[in-house]
Coordinates of C-alpha atoms in Angstrom, one line a residue:
X1 CA 132.0 130.0 21.9
X2 CA 132.6 128.7 25.4
X3 CA 135.5 126.8 26.7
X4 CA 134.6 123.2 27.4
X5 CA 135.0 122.1 31.0
X6 CA 136.3 118.6 30.5
X7 CA 136.4 117.8 34.2
X8 CA 132.6 117.7 34.3
X9 CA 130.7 114.5 33.9
X10 CA 129.8 114.1 30.2
X11 CA 126.2 114.3 29.3
X12 CA 126.8 111.8 26.6
X13 CA 129.3 109.0 26.4
X14 CA 129.2 106.6 23.4
X15 CA 131.7 103.7 23.7
X16 CA 132.5 101.4 20.9
X17 CA 129.2 101.9 19.1
X18 CA 128.9 99.5 16.2
X19 CA 125.9 99.0 13.9
X20 CA 125.7 96.2 11.4
X21 CA 122.9 95.4 9.0
X22 CA 123.4 91.7 8.2
X23 CA 126.9 91.5 7.0
X24 CA 127.2 95.2 6.3
X25 CA 128.8 97.5 8.9
X26 CA 127.4 101.1 8.8
X27 CA 129.1 102.3 12.1
X28 CA 132.2 100.7 13.5
X29 CA 133.5 101.1 17.1
X30 CA 132.7 104.8 17.4
X31 CA 133.6 106.6 20.6
X32 CA 132.2 110.1 21.3
X33 CA 131.5 112.2 24.3
X34 CA 129.7 115.5 24.8
X35 CA 130.2 117.7 27.9
X36 CA 127.9 120.2 29.5
X37 CA 127.8 123.6 27.9
X38 CA 129.4 122.2 24.7
X39 CA 128.4 122.2 21.0
X40 CA 129.9 119.3 19.2
X41 CA 129.6 118.8 15.4
X42 CA 129.5 115.4 13.6
X43 CA 130.5 115.6 9.9
X44 CA 131.4 113.3 7.1
X45 CA 130.7 112.6 3.5
X46 CA 127.4 111.2 2.4
X47 CA 127.1 107.6 3.5
X48 CA 129.5 108.1 6.4
X49 CA 127.1 106.7 9.0
X50 CA 126.2 109.9 10.8
X51 CA 122.4 109.5 11.0
X52 CA 122.8 105.8 11.7
X53 CA 125.0 106.8 14.7
X54 CA 122.4 109.3 15.8
X55 CA 119.8 106.6 15.6
X56 CA 121.9 104.4 17.9
X57 CA 122.3 107.2 20.4
X58 CA 118.5 107.8 20.6
X59 CA 117.3 104.2 20.8
X60 CA 115.8 104.1 17.3
X61 CA 118.4 101.4 16.5
X62 CA 119.8 98.8 18.9
X63 CA 123.5 98.9 18.4
X64 CA 125.2 95.6 17.5
X65 CA 127.8 96.3 20.1
X66 CA 128.9 99.1 22.3
X67 CA 127.0 101.2 24.8
X68 CA 125.5 104.7 25.1
X69 CA 125.3 106.5 28.5
X70 CA 123.7 109.7 29.6
X71 CA 125.4 111.2 32.7
X72 CA 127.2 107.9 33.3
X73 CA 123.9 105.9 33.2
X74 CA 123.6 103.4 30.4
X75 CA 120.6 104.1 28.3
X76 CA 118.1 101.4 27.3
X77 CA 117.6 101.1 23.5
X78 CA 114.0 102.5 23.6
X79 CA 113.4 106.0 22.1
X80 CA 110.8 107.0 24.7
X81 CA 113.1 106.0 27.6
X82 CA 116.0 107.9 26.0
X83 CA 113.9 111.0 25.8
X84 CA 112.7 110.6 29.3
X85 CA 116.3 110.3 30.5
X86 CA 117.2 113.7 29.0
X87 CA 118.1 113.3 25.3
X88 CA 116.0 114.9 22.6
X89 CA 116.5 115.1 18.9
X90 CA 115.2 116.5 15.6
X91 CA 115.2 114.8 12.3
X92 CA 116.6 115.7 8.9
X93 CA 113.1 115.5 7.4
X94 CA 110.8 117.7 9.5
X95 CA 108.3 115.6 11.5
X96 CA 105.5 117.7 12.9
X97 CA 101.9 117.2 13.7
X98 CA 100.9 119.1 10.6
X99 CA 97.2 119.5 11.5
X100 CA 97.9 120.6 15.0
X101 CA 98.7 124.2 16.1
X102 CA 102.1 125.4 16.9
X103 CA 101.3 125.5 20.6
X104 CA 99.8 122.0 20.5
X105 CA 103.0 120.6 18.9
X106 CA 105.1 121.9 21.7
X107 CA 102.7 120.6 24.3
X108 CA 103.1 117.1 22.8
X109 CA 106.9 117.4 23.4
X110 CA 106.3 118.2 27.0
X111 CA 104.4 115.0 27.7
X112 CA 107.6 113.1 28.7
X113 CA 107.9 115.4 31.8
X114 CA 104.3 115.0 33.0
X115 CA 103.5 112.5 35.6
X116 CA 99.7 112.3 35.3
X117 CA 98.4 109.1 33.8
X118 CA 95.3 108.0 32.0
X119 CA 93.3 107.8 35.3
X120 CA 94.1 111.4 36.2
X121 CA 93.3 112.6 32.7
X122 CA 89.9 110.8 32.8
X123 CA 89.0 112.3 36.2
X124 CA 90.4 115.8 35.2
X125 CA 90.9 116.7 38.9
X126 CA 92.9 119.5 40.4
X127 CA 96.3 117.7 39.9
X128 CA 95.5 117.3 36.2
X129 CA 94.6 120.9 35.7
X130 CA 97.7 122.1 37.5
X131 CA 99.9 119.9 35.3
X132 CA 98.0 121.2 32.2
X133 CA 98.6 124.8 33.2
X134 CA 102.3 124.2 33.9
X135 CA 102.7 122.5 30.5
X136 CA 101.0 125.3 28.7
X137 CA 103.2 127.9 30.5
X138 CA 106.3 126.0 29.5
X139 CA 105.2 125.7 25.9
X140 CA 104.5 129.4 25.7
X141 CA 108.0 130.1 27.2
X142 CA 109.5 128.0 24.4
X143 CA 107.5 129.8 21.7
X144 CA 108.8 133.1 23.1
X145 CA 112.4 131.7 23.2
X146 CA 112.2 130.6 19.5
X147 CA 110.3 133.6 18.3
X148 CA 107.1 131.7 17.4
X149 CA 104.7 133.3 19.9
X150 CA 102.8 135.2 17.1
X151 CA 102.2 131.9 15.4
X152 CA 101.0 130.0 18.4
X153 CA 97.5 129.4 17.0
X154 CA 98.6 128.7 13.4
X155 CA 98.6 125.1 12.0
X156 CA 102.1 123.7 11.8
X157 CA 101.7 123.0 8.1
X158 CA 101.1 126.7 7.3
X159 CA 104.4 127.9 8.8
X160 CA 107.3 129.0 6.5
X161 CA 110.0 126.3 6.3
X162 CA 112.5 128.1 8.6
X163 CA 109.8 128.4 11.3
X164 CA 108.9 124.7 10.9
X165 CA 112.5 124.0 11.8
X166 CA 112.2 126.3 14.8
X167 CA 109.0 124.5 15.9
X168 CA 110.6 121.1 15.8
X169 CA 113.5 122.4 17.9
X170 CA 111.0 124.0 20.4
X171 CA 109.1 120.7 20.6
X172 CA 112.4 118.9 21.3
X173 CA 113.2 121.4 24.0
X174 CA 109.8 120.9 25.7
X175 CA 111.1 117.7 27.3
X176 CA 113.8 119.8 29.1
X177 CA 116.7 117.8 27.7
X178 CA 120.2 118.0 28.9
X179 CA 121.4 117.1 25.4
X180 CA 119.8 118.1 22.1
X181 CA 120.7 116.2 18.9
X182 CA 120.1 118.1 15.7
X183 CA 120.1 116.2 12.4
X184 CA 120.9 118.7 9.6
X185 CA 119.0 121.6 11.1
X186 CA 119.8 124.0 8.2
X187 CA 119.0 121.6 5.4
X188 CA 117.2 123.5 2.7
X189 CA 117.5 126.8 4.5
X190 CA 118.5 130.1 2.9
X191 CA 121.4 132.1 4.4
X192 CA 119.2 134.2 6.6
X193 CA 117.4 131.2 8.0
X194 CA 120.8 129.5 8.6
X195 CA 122.1 132.5 10.6
X196 CA 119.0 132.6 12.7
X197 CA 119.4 128.8 13.4
X198 CA 123.0 129.4 14.5
X199 CA 122.0 132.1 16.9
X200 CA 119.2 129.8 18.3
X201 CA 121.7 127.0 18.9
X202 CA 124.0 129.4 20.7
X203 CA 121.1 130.5 22.9
X204 CA 120.1 126.8 23.6
X205 CA 123.7 126.2 24.8
X206 CA 123.8 129.3 26.9
X207 CA 120.6 128.1 28.7
X208 CA 122.5 125.0 29.7
X209 CA 121.6 122.4 27.1
X210 CA 124.5 120.6 25.4
X211 CA 124.2 120.1 21.6
X212 CA 125.4 117.5 19.1
X213 CA 124.7 118.4 15.5
X214 CA 125.1 116.8 12.1
X215 CA 125.4 119.2 9.3
X216 CA 126.7 119.3 5.7
X217 CA 127.1 123.1 5.8
X218 CA 130.8 123.4 6.8
X219 CA 130.7 127.1 7.4
X220 CA 127.8 126.6 9.8
X221 CA 129.6 123.8 11.6
X222 CA 132.9 125.5 12.0
X223 CA 131.4 128.8 13.1
X224 CA 129.1 127.0 15.6
X225 CA 131.0 124.2 17.3
X226 CA 133.5 123.9 20.1
X227 CA 134.7 120.5 18.8
X228 CA 134.1 118.5 15.6
X229 CA 134.3 114.7 15.0
X230 CA 134.6 113.3 11.5
X231 CA 133.1 110.0 10.4
X232 CA 134.3 108.4 7.2
X233 CA 132.9 105.0 6.1
X234 CA 131.4 104.4 9.5
X235 CA 134.6 105.0 11.5
X236 CA 135.7 108.1 13.4
X237 CA 138.6 109.5 11.3
X238 CA 139.5 112.4 13.7
X239 CA 138.2 114.7 16.4
X240 CA 139.3 118.0 17.6
X241 CA 138.9 121.8 17.5
X242 CA 137.4 123.3 14.4
X243 CA 140.9 124.7 13.4
X244 CA 142.5 121.3 13.8
X245 CA 139.8 119.5 11.8
X246 CA 139.8 122.0 9.0
X247 CA 143.6 121.6 8.6
X248 CA 143.6 117.8 8.6
X249 CA 144.6 116.6 5.2
X250 CA 142.7 113.3 5.7
X251 CA 139.5 115.3 6.2
X252 CA 140.1 117.3 3.0
X253 CA 140.8 114.1 1.1
X254 CA 137.6 112.5 2.4
X255 CA 135.5 115.4 1.2
X256 CA 137.3 115.5 -2.1
X257 CA 136.3 111.9 -2.6
X258 CA 139.8 110.4 -2.4
X259 CA 139.3 106.7 -1.8
X260 CA 140.8 105.1 1.3
X261 CA 142.2 101.6 1.5
X262 CA 139.3 99.2 1.7
X263 CA 136.8 101.9 0.7
X264 CA 133.4 100.3 -0.2
X265 CA 132.2 100.5 -3.8
X266 CA 128.9 102.1 -4.9
X267 CA 127.1 98.7 -4.7
X268 CA 128.1 98.2 -1.1
X269 CA 127.2 101.7 -0.2
X270 CA 123.7 101.2 -1.8
X271 CA 123.3 98.0 0.2
X272 CA 124.0 99.7 3.5
X273 CA 121.6 102.6 2.6
X274 CA 118.9 100.1 1.8
X275 CA 119.5 98.2 5.0
X276 CA 119.3 101.4 7.0
X277 CA 116.1 102.4 5.4
X278 CA 114.5 99.0 6.1
X279 CA 115.7 99.1 9.8
X280 CA 114.4 102.7 10.2
X281 CA 111.0 101.7 8.7
X282 CA 110.7 98.8 11.1
X283 CA 111.7 100.8 14.1
X284 CA 109.4 103.7 13.3
X285 CA 106.5 101.3 12.8
X286 CA 107.1 99.9 16.3
X287 CA 107.6 103.3 17.9
X288 CA 104.8 105.4 16.4
X289 CA 101.7 106.3 18.3
X290 CA 98.2 106.0 16.9
X291 CA 98.5 109.5 15.5
X292 CA 102.0 109.6 14.1
X293 CA 103.8 112.9 13.2
X294 CA 103.7 114.0 9.6
X295 CA 106.7 114.7 7.5
X296 CA 106.3 118.4 6.7
X297 CA 107.9 119.3 3.4
X298 CA 109.1 122.7 2.2
X299 CA 106.3 124.3 0.2
X300 CA 108.2 124.2 -3.1
X301 CA 108.7 120.4 -2.6
X302 CA 105.0 119.9 -3.5
X303 CA 105.2 122.0 -6.6

């Protein structure tokens, strides 16, 4: 692990981020920063608001209050503008273009860094071909970086599960982000795949991209991160080094299911989850292109 240089301008600053669905509060006044060359973990029990917070950071949700800034510039709540600014993300459920090749998937991720518009594409002049060549070269570099070069011409749907995860990360990196958000990158992985993912995240950090990661695998988180923040019932319970967080009795109690004062009941939690699902569906419908990414399931999920 590296030592965080806290005097550097944070790549991410979230201030007072709150997200309400009607009268239900899923995230309440959460502050969080991520500095360059840092890996930060975001953990918490199921229903703690972690993915909702991620959605607020990436423009999928418009926060009820608070602001999100990238390198001290407040971000507009639009996913494509957040990506263009320098923040990329992956999803808990893999979302790839299943019928496109591995190389084509990564090329799609690079489109936020190309300047050629529809007119240039139609004319297919020298500038277009130079941009196309540069995009292909960058995509090939990322396939080499993630170990997917031998699978460049394979359809995404035919990759093993662990390689699908790698491909989603490669596609996110194709936009050359300064900050990468990973939503449960080891979900469903076996121990070997999890170790490979850990090494890949270290390599991403070493190349200069800061990382914010949600994960339920505590061993993975505590072996990976420089700093960890804990969400409980939508609020930040604590934040600190991995040693400090592991020793915090409040964190232990939260994971053991010990109720806090004012803890929501099962019915209230279900209401929040339903509201989140409805909000996500509406946002996705507005954000999708004419050919939306598919959710690629692990092969055994279809059995």
